[in-house]
Amino acid sequence: MSTPLVGTTAAAATSRERFDPREVRGRFPLLTAKREPPLVYLDSAATSQKPESVLAAMDDYYRRYNANIHRGIYAIAEEATAAYEDARARLARFIGAPAREVIFTRNSTEAINLVAYAWGRWALKRGDAVLLTVMEHHSNLVPWHILAAERGIELRFIPVTDAGELQMEALPGLLADGRVRLAGVVHISNVLGTVNPVEEIARQAHATGALVLVDASQSVPHMPVDVKALGCDFLALTAHKMLGPTGIGALWARRELLEAMPPFLGGGEMIREVKLEGSKWNELPWKFEAGTMAIAEAVGLRAAVAFCEELGMERIFEHDRELARYALERMIEVPGVRILGPPAEKRGGVVAFELGEIHPHDVATVLDHHGIAVRAGHHCAMPLHDRLGVPASARASFHCYSVPEDVDALVEGLHHARKVFG
Amino acid sequence: MGEWDELYRENIIDHYKNPRCRGTLDHPDITYEDANPLCGDQLRIDIEVKDGKIEKIRHSGHGCSISQAAASMLCERMEGHPLEEVKALTKEDVLELLGIELGPVRLKCALLILKTLKAGVYGITQWPGEEEEKA
């Protein structure tokens, strides 16, 4: 088989102890590269950095066993196929699902589009409703806008409180008429860091006959996620935010749904038999994987899953939350800082903020001159910013390699920004 | 002064804090609003034209220091000039007024005023500079 994976043996030994983020950081080539000023990377919610093991696994595939999967009857093609399917199996185990129910996509956006196009077009008719939330990323809004315009479907939204949490008391009313066929909710907000009560939403939605889609783009990379414990029906995730490569993500869905849904994209590999007049679909999960998939990226994702398992998802979550708590404490020292979103105990490793009247772009530009990478803008959540009454915000976000010194540098940078625009 | 505040030269901060030609006009001959979808910056211009000249020009809206300072500088420069001159304005003119170099994201901030002005006067809705890049 291919390269030995990090974590298969070390995982059990270390998962109970806390990891040392400084040691972890040492395994990320981009973060250890010499740079002036040194890079303070605080944009992991946009994309995480990649450890050496992920880069090496992808490189090894291309150098040693690059071949197309599933059809080749020769050694390296079989090795590539085994690696690709093993990646699926490990990802599936990582989220508590059978491998057959995990479909590889380009990213979570494509996974949500798959649900909107394949399930939505098949299952929804005029007068049905889809329930979303005001804090969704555009990726869980726009596919439904397209479908709503095409099919005459009503879109409803769970409101967001001033504190940046879902207004759960509104949920029973939104579900009451029984017309909601799907509730789509982001697990962790990419702006506010709010961890949403997905289990409770699923319980109430199921009671009225609605299915539940979870956008897990920010949760699977940072906390333990088990699809059965969440009680959802669809879950979308992306590799590049969980230490893996860009270009691959996944949709998990319950088998009965995947069996019943028509395919999303047509082409090679997703068929069992093709005649000129028509074709029969392949079995799961390949029914939804048309054309040559992102093989190297699947191999990279497998190494990323192994890395996450070695550190332990509970440990990563604890680490991120502790940094967020520290950031909240330190940042309020800076006059004019206003933090968006809930208190530390209700959020993951994301801190969006405003700095007085200074535009987030200006804040980010000053920080960039200090080597500090934060995001500024609407973070693909314009309706949420409208709700909060701010045109844009700046955002710092963490992962396993982030250290308190990153927060200290940010705080110092914010003081400088105030001086420049003071 | 460190290298990091090169971008924020005194004149940019000055125009940002004390914008010229800021506000709206009650009876504009031309009024146009545009936005930068990347960051949500919004800009409106109102122009009074007399004998083919920009008699009065005002800008309003919200945005970062670069977009606000560029709007202030360009409006100040164009007031009293023939409307015809808007056509010849280029992205280099705006960068020259600002006196800095900008990366692609912040460049759009700087050019929002020019885009708004050209769209308002001539109905040209492309980002300035993009037509040359395509040619």
Coordinates of C-alpha atoms in Angstrom, one line a residue:
Chain A
M1 CA 0.0 0.0 0.0
S2 CA 0.9 3.6 -0.1
T3 CA 2.7 5.8 2.5
P4 CA 2.1 4.9 6.2
L5 CA -0.4 7.3 7.6
V6 CA 0.3 9.5 10.5
G7 CA -1.8 8.7 13.4
T8 CA -2.8 5.0 12.9
T9 CA -0.6 4.0 15.8
A10 CA 0.0 7.3 17.6
A11 CA -3.7 8.2 17.8
A12 CA -4.7 6.0 20.6
A13 CA -1.6 6.9 22.7
T14 CA -1.9 10.7 22.4
S15 CA -5.6 11.4 22.1
R16 CA -6.2 11.7 25.8
E17 CA -3.4 14.2 26.3
R18 CA -3.5 17.7 25.0
F19 CA -1.4 18.4 22.0
D20 CA 1.3 21.1 22.0
P21 CA 0.3 23.6 19.3
R22 CA 3.9 24.7 18.9
E23 CA 4.9 21.1 18.1
V24 CA 1.9 20.8 15.7
R25 CA 2.9 24.1 14.0
G26 CA 6.3 22.6 13.3
R27 CA 4.6 20.1 11.0
F28 CA 3.2 22.8 8.7
P29 CA 5.8 23.9 6.1
L30 CA 4.1 27.1 5.3
L31 CA 4.0 28.2 8.9
T32 CA 7.6 27.4 9.6
A33 CA 9.0 29.1 6.5
K34 CA 11.1 32.1 7.2
R35 CA 9.3 35.3 6.4
E36 CA 9.7 39.0 7.2
P37 CA 7.5 40.0 9.0
P38 CA 6.7 36.5 10.3
L39 CA 3.3 35.2 9.2
V40 CA 0.6 35.2 11.7
Y41 CA -2.1 33.2 10.0
L42 CA -5.6 33.9 11.4
D43 CA -7.8 32.9 8.5
S44 CA -8.3 29.2 9.0
A45 CA -12.1 29.5 8.6
A46 CA -11.4 30.5 5.0
T47 CA -8.9 27.7 4.5
S48 CA -6.6 25.8 6.8
Q49 CA -2.9 25.3 6.3
K50 CA -1.7 21.8 5.3
P51 CA 0.7 19.6 7.2
E52 CA 3.7 18.0 5.6
S53 CA 1.9 14.5 5.8
V54 CA -0.9 15.8 3.5
L55 CA 1.5 17.3 1.0
A56 CA 3.7 14.2 1.0
A57 CA 0.7 11.8 0.5
M58 CA -0.4 13.8 -2.6
D59 CA 3.1 14.0 -3.9
D60 CA 3.6 10.3 -3.4
Y61 CA 0.4 9.5 -5.4
Y62 CA 1.6 11.5 -8.3
R63 CA 5.2 10.3 -8.2
R64 CA 4.5 6.6 -7.5
Y65 CA 1.0 5.4 -8.4
N66 CA -0.7 8.0 -10.5
A67 CA -3.4 6.1 -12.5
N68 CA -7.1 6.5 -13.1
I69 CA -9.3 4.6 -10.6
H70 CA -11.8 1.8 -10.9
R71 CA -11.1 0.6 -14.4
G72 CA -7.4 -0.1 -14.7
I73 CA -6.4 -3.7 -14.5
Y74 CA -2.8 -3.1 -13.5
A75 CA -1.0 -2.7 -10.2
I76 CA -0.8 1.1 -9.9
A77 CA -4.4 1.6 -11.0
E78 CA -5.4 -0.9 -8.3
E79 CA -3.3 0.9 -5.8
A80 CA -4.9 4.2 -6.7
T81 CA -8.4 2.7 -6.5
A82 CA -7.6 1.2 -3.1
A83 CA -6.3 4.6 -1.8
Y84 CA -9.3 6.5 -3.2
E85 CA -11.8 4.1 -1.6
D86 CA -9.8 3.9 1.6
A87 CA -10.0 7.7 1.8
R88 CA -13.8 7.4 1.5
A89 CA -13.9 4.7 4.2
R90 CA -11.8 6.7 6.6
L91 CA -13.7 9.9 6.0
A92 CA -17.0 8.0 6.5
R93 CA -15.7 6.5 9.8
F94 CA -14.6 10.0 10.9
I95 CA -18.2 11.3 10.7
G96 CA -19.8 8.0 11.9
A97 CA -21.2 7.0 8.5
P98 CA -21.0 3.9 6.3
A99 CA -18.7 4.4 3.3
R100 CA -21.5 3.8 0.8
E101 CA -23.3 6.9 2.0
V102 CA -20.3 9.3 1.4
I103 CA -20.2 11.0 -2.0
F104 CA -17.1 12.9 -3.0
T105 CA -17.7 16.4 -4.4
R106 CA -15.5 19.4 -5.1
N107 CA -16.4 21.1 -1.8
S108 CA -19.3 21.6 0.5
T109 CA -20.9 24.1 -1.9
E110 CA -21.1 21.4 -4.6
A111 CA -22.5 19.0 -2.0
I112 CA -25.3 21.4 -1.2
N113 CA -25.9 22.0 -4.9
L114 CA -26.1 18.2 -5.3
V115 CA -28.9 18.1 -2.7
A116 CA -30.7 21.1 -4.2
Y117 CA -30.5 19.8 -7.8
A118 CA -30.9 16.1 -7.4
W119 CA -33.1 15.8 -4.3
G120 CA -34.7 19.2 -4.6
R121 CA -35.8 18.9 -8.2
W122 CA -37.1 15.4 -7.6
A123 CA -38.8 15.9 -4.2
L124 CA -40.1 19.5 -4.2
K125 CA -43.1 20.9 -5.8
R126 CA -44.8 24.3 -5.9
G127 CA -46.0 25.3 -2.5
D128 CA -43.4 23.4 -0.6
A129 CA -41.1 25.3 1.7
V130 CA -37.4 25.1 2.5
L131 CA -36.3 26.5 5.9
L132 CA -32.9 28.1 6.2
T133 CA -31.4 30.5 8.7
V134 CA -30.3 34.1 8.5
M135 CA -26.7 33.1 9.4
E136 CA -26.2 30.8 6.4
H137 CA -23.2 31.1 4.2
H138 CA -24.2 32.0 0.6
S139 CA -23.4 28.4 -0.4
N140 CA -26.6 27.3 1.5
L141 CA -28.7 30.2 0.2
V142 CA -28.0 30.6 -3.5
P143 CA -28.7 27.0 -4.6
W144 CA -32.1 27.3 -2.9
H145 CA -32.7 30.8 -4.5
I146 CA -32.1 29.1 -7.9
L147 CA -34.5 26.2 -7.1
A148 CA -37.1 28.6 -5.6
A149 CA -37.2 30.6 -8.8
E150 CA -37.5 27.5 -10.9
R151 CA -40.0 25.6 -8.8
G152 CA -42.0 28.2 -7.0
I153 CA -40.8 27.0 -3.6
E154 CA -41.1 29.2 -0.6
L155 CA -38.0 30.0 1.4
R156 CA -38.3 30.6 5.2
F157 CA -35.6 31.7 7.6
I158 CA -34.9 31.1 11.3
P159 CA -34.1 34.6 12.6
V160 CA -30.9 35.5 14.4
T161 CA -30.9 37.3 17.8
D162 CA -28.8 40.4 18.5
A163 CA -26.4 38.1 20.3
G164 CA -25.8 36.2 17.1
E165 CA -27.7 33.0 18.0
L166 CA -30.6 31.3 16.2
Q167 CA -34.0 32.4 17.6
M168 CA -35.1 28.9 18.5
E169 CA -38.5 30.1 19.8
A170 CA -39.5 30.9 16.2
L171 CA -38.9 27.4 15.0
P172 CA -42.2 25.7 15.9
G173 CA -44.1 28.5 14.1
L174 CA -42.0 28.2 11.0
L175 CA -42.7 24.5 10.9
A176 CA -46.3 24.6 12.0
D177 CA -48.1 24.3 8.6
G178 CA -46.2 21.2 7.7
R179 CA -45.1 22.6 4.3
V180 CA -41.4 22.7 5.2
R181 CA -39.8 19.7 3.4
L182 CA -36.2 20.5 4.2
A183 CA -34.5 22.5 7.0
G184 CA -30.9 23.6 6.0
V185 CA -28.7 24.9 8.8
V186 CA -25.1 25.8 9.3
H187 CA -23.5 23.9 12.1
I188 CA -21.0 26.5 13.1
S189 CA -21.4 30.0 11.7
N190 CA -18.4 31.1 9.6
V191 CA -18.8 34.7 10.9
L192 CA -20.1 34.5 14.4
G193 CA -18.6 31.1 15.4
T194 CA -22.0 30.2 16.9
V195 CA -22.4 26.5 17.4
N196 CA -26.0 25.9 16.4
P197 CA -28.3 23.4 18.2
V198 CA -28.6 21.2 15.1
E199 CA -29.9 18.1 17.1
E200 CA -32.8 20.1 18.4
I201 CA -33.6 21.6 15.0
A202 CA -33.5 18.1 13.5
R203 CA -35.8 16.7 16.2
Q204 CA -38.4 19.4 15.6
A205 CA -38.1 19.3 11.8
H206 CA -38.4 15.5 11.6
A207 CA -41.6 15.7 13.8
T208 CA -43.2 17.7 11.0
G209 CA -41.9 15.5 8.3
A210 CA -39.0 17.7 7.1
L211 CA -35.6 16.5 6.2
V212 CA -32.5 18.2 7.6
L213 CA -29.4 19.3 5.8
V214 CA -26.3 20.4 7.9
D215 CA -23.6 22.6 6.4
A216 CA -20.7 21.2 8.4
S217 CA -18.0 23.2 6.6
Q218 CA -16.8 24.8 9.8
S219 CA -17.7 22.0 12.2
V220 CA -16.2 18.8 10.8
P221 CA -12.7 20.4 10.7
H222 CA -12.9 21.6 14.3
M223 CA -15.1 19.3 16.4
P224 CA -16.2 15.7 16.7
V225 CA -19.1 15.2 14.3
D226 CA -21.3 12.1 14.2
V227 CA -24.1 12.2 11.6
K228 CA -26.2 9.8 13.6
A229 CA -25.8 11.8 16.8
L230 CA -26.8 15.0 14.9
G231 CA -29.8 13.2 13.6
C232 CA -29.6 14.9 10.2
D233 CA -30.3 13.5 6.7
F234 CA -27.7 15.3 4.6
L235 CA -24.3 16.7 5.7
A236 CA -22.0 18.8 3.5
L237 CA -18.2 19.1 4.3
T238 CA -15.1 20.4 2.6
A239 CA -11.5 19.1 2.9
H240 CA -9.5 22.3 2.6
K241 CA -10.7 23.7 5.9
M242 CA -9.7 20.5 7.7
L243 CA -6.0 20.5 6.8
G244 CA -6.7 18.8 3.5
P245 CA -6.4 20.0 -0.1
T246 CA -8.7 22.2 -2.1
G247 CA -10.9 20.6 -4.8
I248 CA -12.5 17.9 -2.7
G249 CA -15.4 17.7 -0.3
A250 CA -18.2 15.3 0.5
L251 CA -21.9 14.9 0.9
W252 CA -23.1 12.4 3.4
A253 CA -26.8 11.4 3.1
R254 CA -28.9 8.5 4.3
R255 CA -28.8 5.6 2.0
E256 CA -32.6 5.5 1.2
L257 CA -32.4 9.1 0.1
L258 CA -29.4 8.5 -2.1
E259 CA -31.0 5.4 -3.6
A260 CA -34.2 7.3 -4.4
M261 CA -32.6 10.5 -5.7
P262 CA -31.8 10.8 -9.4
P263 CA -28.1 11.5 -10.3
F264 CA -26.6 15.0 -10.2
L265 CA -24.1 15.0 -13.0
G266 CA -24.0 12.5 -15.8
G267 CA -20.9 10.9 -17.4
G268 CA -18.4 8.2 -16.9
E269 CA -18.3 6.1 -13.8
M270 CA -21.8 7.0 -12.6
I271 CA -23.4 4.5 -14.9
R272 CA -23.8 0.7 -14.9
E273 CA -24.8 0.4 -18.5
V274 CA -25.1 2.9 -21.3
K275 CA -27.0 2.4 -24.6
L276 CA -27.4 5.1 -27.2
E277 CA -31.0 5.7 -26.0
G278 CA -30.4 5.7 -22.3
S279 CA -28.4 4.4 -19.3
K280 CA -28.7 2.7 -16.0
W281 CA -27.2 4.3 -12.9
N282 CA -24.3 2.8 -11.0
E283 CA -24.8 1.8 -7.4
L284 CA -23.9 4.0 -4.5
P285 CA -21.8 5.9 -4.0
W286 CA -20.5 6.0 -7.6
K287 CA -23.9 6.9 -8.9
F288 CA -23.1 10.5 -7.9
E289 CA -19.5 10.6 -9.0
A290 CA -19.4 11.4 -12.7
G291 CA -16.1 11.7 -14.5
T292 CA -12.6 11.3 -13.1
M293 CA -12.7 12.4 -9.6
A294 CA -10.0 14.3 -7.5
I295 CA -7.9 11.3 -6.8
A296 CA -4.8 13.0 -5.4
E297 CA -7.0 15.2 -3.3
A298 CA -8.8 12.2 -1.9
V299 CA -5.4 10.8 -0.9
G300 CA -4.6 14.1 0.7
L301 CA -7.9 14.2 2.5
R302 CA -7.1 10.7 3.9
A303 CA -3.9 12.0 5.4
A304 CA -5.7 15.1 6.8
V305 CA -8.3 12.8 8.5
A306 CA -5.4 10.8 10.0
F307 CA -3.8 14.0 11.2
C308 CA -7.0 15.2 12.8
E309 CA -7.6 11.8 14.4
E310 CA -4.1 11.8 15.8
L311 CA -4.7 15.2 17.5
G312 CA -8.2 14.2 18.5
M313 CA -11.2 16.3 17.4
E314 CA -12.2 17.0 21.0
R315 CA -8.8 18.3 21.7
I316 CA -8.8 20.5 18.6
F317 CA -12.2 21.9 19.5
E318 CA -11.0 22.6 23.1
H319 CA -7.9 24.3 21.7
D320 CA -9.8 26.5 19.3
R321 CA -12.3 27.5 21.9
E322 CA -9.6 28.3 24.4
L323 CA -7.9 30.6 21.8
A324 CA -11.2 32.2 21.0
R325 CA -11.8 32.9 24.7
Y326 CA -8.3 34.4 25.0
A327 CA -8.9 36.5 21.9
L328 CA -12.2 37.8 23.3
E329 CA -10.5 38.7 26.6
R330 CA -7.5 40.4 24.9
M331 CA -9.3 42.2 22.1
I332 CA -11.7 44.1 24.3
E333 CA -8.6 45.8 25.7
V334 CA -8.4 47.7 22.4
P335 CA -10.7 50.8 22.5
G336 CA -13.4 50.6 19.9
V337 CA -13.4 46.9 19.4
R338 CA -16.8 45.4 19.1
I339 CA -17.1 41.6 18.9
L340 CA -19.9 40.1 16.8
G341 CA -21.5 36.9 18.0
P342 CA -22.1 35.0 21.2
P343 CA -19.9 34.7 24.4
A344 CA -16.9 32.3 24.3
E345 CA -18.8 29.3 25.7
K346 CA -21.2 29.3 22.8
R347 CA -18.7 29.6 20.0
G348 CA -15.9 27.8 18.1
G349 CA -12.6 29.2 17.0
V350 CA -13.9 32.2 15.1
V351 CA -14.0 35.9 16.2
A352 CA -15.5 38.5 13.9
F353 CA -15.1 42.1 15.0
E354 CA -15.3 45.8 14.2
L355 CA -12.8 48.4 15.2
G356 CA -14.6 51.7 15.8
E357 CA -15.4 53.4 12.6
I358 CA -12.4 52.0 10.8
H359 CA -13.4 50.0 7.8
P360 CA -12.5 46.3 8.0
H361 CA -10.5 46.6 4.8
D362 CA -8.4 49.2 6.4
V363 CA -8.0 47.1 9.5
A364 CA -6.9 44.1 7.4
T365 CA -4.5 46.2 5.4
V366 CA -2.7 47.5 8.4
L367 CA -2.6 44.0 9.9
D368 CA -1.2 42.7 6.7
H369 CA 1.6 45.1 6.9
H370 CA 2.4 43.4 10.3
G371 CA 2.3 40.0 8.6
I372 CA -1.1 39.2 10.2
A373 CA -3.6 37.5 7.9
V374 CA -7.2 38.1 8.8
R375 CA -10.3 38.2 6.5
A376 CA -12.3 41.4 5.9
G377 CA -15.6 41.8 4.2
H378 CA -19.0 40.0 4.4
H379 CA -17.5 36.5 4.5
C380 CA -20.1 35.2 2.1
A381 CA -22.8 36.0 4.6
M382 CA -24.4 39.3 3.4
P383 CA -27.8 38.6 4.9
L384 CA -26.3 38.0 8.3
H385 CA -24.3 41.3 8.1
D386 CA -27.6 43.1 7.1
R387 CA -29.2 41.6 10.1
L388 CA -26.4 42.7 12.4
G389 CA -26.5 46.2 10.8
V390 CA -22.8 46.2 9.7
P391 CA -21.8 46.4 6.1
A392 CA -18.7 44.2 6.7
S393 CA -16.5 42.9 9.5
A394 CA -13.0 41.7 10.1
R395 CA -12.5 38.1 11.2
A396 CA -9.8 36.1 13.0
S397 CA -10.1 32.3 13.1
F398 CA -7.9 29.5 14.5
H399 CA -6.9 25.9 14.0
C400 CA -4.7 23.4 15.8
Y401 CA -1.5 25.3 14.9
S402 CA -2.7 28.6 16.2
V403 CA -1.0 29.9 19.4
P404 CA -1.8 32.6 21.9
E405 CA 1.1 34.7 20.5
D406 CA -1.0 35.0 17.3
V407 CA -3.7 36.7 19.3
D408 CA -1.1 38.9 21.0
A409 CA 0.2 40.0 17.6
L410 CA -3.4 40.7 16.5
V411 CA -4.1 42.9 19.5
E412 CA -0.9 44.8 18.9
G413 CA -1.8 45.2 15.3
L414 CA -5.2 46.6 16.2
H415 CA -3.6 49.2 18.5
H416 CA -1.5 50.3 15.5
A417 CA -4.5 50.4 13.2
R418 CA -6.1 52.8 15.8
K419 CA -3.0 54.9 15.7
V420 CA -3.0 55.2 11.9
F421 CA -6.7 56.2 11.7
G422 CA -6.9 57.8 15.2
Chain B
M1 CA 7.0 55.8 10.4
G2 CA 7.3 52.1 9.6
E3 CA 6.9 50.5 6.2
W4 CA 3.5 49.2 7.2
D5 CA 1.9 52.6 7.1
E6 CA 3.3 53.5 3.6
L7 CA -0.2 52.8 2.2
Y8 CA -1.8 55.3 4.4
R9 CA 0.0 58.5 3.4
E10 CA -1.0 61.7 5.0
N11 CA -3.0 62.9 2.1
I12 CA -5.2 59.7 2.0
I13 CA -5.9 60.0 5.7
D14 CA -6.6 63.7 5.3
H15 CA -9.1 63.1 2.5
Y16 CA -10.6 60.2 4.4
K17 CA -11.1 62.2 7.6
N18 CA -12.0 65.5 5.9
P19 CA -13.6 64.5 2.6
R20 CA -14.1 67.2 -0.1
C21 CA -17.3 67.4 -2.2
R22 CA -19.0 65.1 0.3
G23 CA -22.8 65.0 0.4
T24 CA -25.7 65.0 -2.0
L25 CA -27.4 67.5 -4.4
D26 CA -31.1 68.4 -4.4
H27 CA -31.4 68.8 -8.1
P28 CA -28.7 66.8 -9.8
D29 CA -28.6 66.4 -13.6
I30 CA -26.8 63.1 -13.1
T31 CA -27.1 60.8 -10.2
Y32 CA -25.8 57.3 -10.0
E33 CA -25.1 54.7 -7.3
D34 CA -22.8 51.7 -7.4
A35 CA -21.2 49.2 -5.1
N36 CA -18.3 46.9 -4.8
P37 CA -19.7 43.5 -4.3
L38 CA -16.4 42.2 -2.8
C39 CA -16.6 44.4 0.3
G40 CA -20.1 46.0 0.2
D41 CA -18.7 49.5 -0.3
Q42 CA -21.4 51.8 -1.6
L43 CA -21.0 55.1 -3.5
R44 CA -23.4 57.6 -4.9
I45 CA -22.5 60.6 -7.0
D46 CA -24.7 63.6 -7.8
I47 CA -23.6 66.0 -10.6
E48 CA -25.0 69.4 -11.7
V49 CA -24.0 70.2 -15.2
K50 CA -23.9 73.7 -16.7
D51 CA -22.7 74.6 -20.2
G52 CA -21.1 71.2 -20.5
K53 CA -19.2 71.7 -17.3
I54 CA -19.4 69.8 -14.0
E55 CA -20.8 72.7 -12.0
K56 CA -21.1 70.7 -8.8
I57 CA -20.2 67.1 -7.9
R58 CA -20.9 65.4 -4.6
H59 CA -20.3 61.9 -3.3
S60 CA -21.9 59.9 -0.5
G61 CA -22.1 56.4 0.8
H62 CA -19.7 54.3 2.9
G63 CA -16.5 52.5 2.4
C64 CA -12.9 52.1 3.3
S65 CA -10.3 54.9 3.5
I66 CA -9.0 54.1 0.0
S67 CA -12.5 54.3 -1.7
Q68 CA -13.5 57.3 0.3
A69 CA -10.2 59.2 -0.3
A70 CA -10.3 58.4 -4.0
A71 CA -13.9 59.7 -4.2
S72 CA -12.9 62.9 -2.4
M73 CA -9.8 63.4 -4.6
L74 CA -11.4 62.7 -7.9
C75 CA -14.5 64.8 -7.2
E76 CA -12.3 67.7 -6.1
R77 CA -10.3 67.4 -9.2
M78 CA -13.3 67.2 -11.6
E79 CA -15.4 70.0 -10.2
G80 CA -15.4 72.9 -12.7
H81 CA -14.0 70.7 -15.5
P82 CA -15.8 69.8 -18.8
L83 CA -18.0 66.7 -18.4
E84 CA -16.3 65.4 -21.5
E85 CA -13.1 64.9 -19.5
V86 CA -14.7 62.0 -17.5
K87 CA -14.4 59.9 -20.6
A88 CA -10.6 60.2 -20.8
L89 CA -10.1 59.4 -17.1
T90 CA -8.1 56.2 -16.5
K91 CA -7.2 54.1 -13.5
E92 CA -3.7 55.6 -13.7
D93 CA -5.3 59.0 -13.0
V94 CA -6.9 57.8 -9.8
L95 CA -3.7 56.0 -8.7
E96 CA -1.7 59.1 -9.4
L97 CA -4.1 61.1 -7.2
L98 CA -3.7 58.6 -4.4
G99 CA 0.0 58.3 -4.9
I100 CA 0.3 54.7 -4.0
E101 CA 0.4 51.2 -5.5
L102 CA -2.4 48.8 -4.7
G103 CA -3.0 45.0 -4.9
P104 CA -5.9 43.7 -6.9
V105 CA -8.5 43.7 -4.1
R106 CA -7.7 47.2 -2.8
L107 CA -7.5 48.5 -6.4
K108 CA -11.2 47.9 -6.8
C109 CA -11.7 50.1 -3.7
A110 CA -9.8 52.9 -5.4
L111 CA -11.6 52.6 -8.7
L112 CA -15.1 52.5 -7.4
I113 CA -15.5 56.2 -7.8
L114 CA -14.2 56.1 -11.3
K115 CA -16.5 53.2 -12.2
T116 CA -19.5 55.1 -10.6
L117 CA -18.6 58.3 -12.5
K118 CA -18.2 56.6 -15.9
A119 CA -21.4 54.6 -15.4
G120 CA -23.3 57.8 -14.3
V121 CA -22.1 59.9 -17.2
Y122 CA -21.7 57.4 -20.0
G123 CA -23.4 54.3 -18.9
I124 CA -20.1 52.4 -19.0
T125 CA -20.5 49.7 -16.3
Q126 CA -17.2 47.9 -16.6
W127 CA -14.5 48.2 -14.0
P128 CA -12.0 50.7 -15.3
G129 CA -8.9 49.0 -16.7
E130 CA -10.7 45.8 -17.5
E131 CA -11.5 46.8 -21.1
E132 CA -7.8 47.2 -21.8
E133 CA -6.9 43.9 -20.2
K134 CA -9.3 42.1 -22.5
A135 CA -8.1 43.8 -25.7

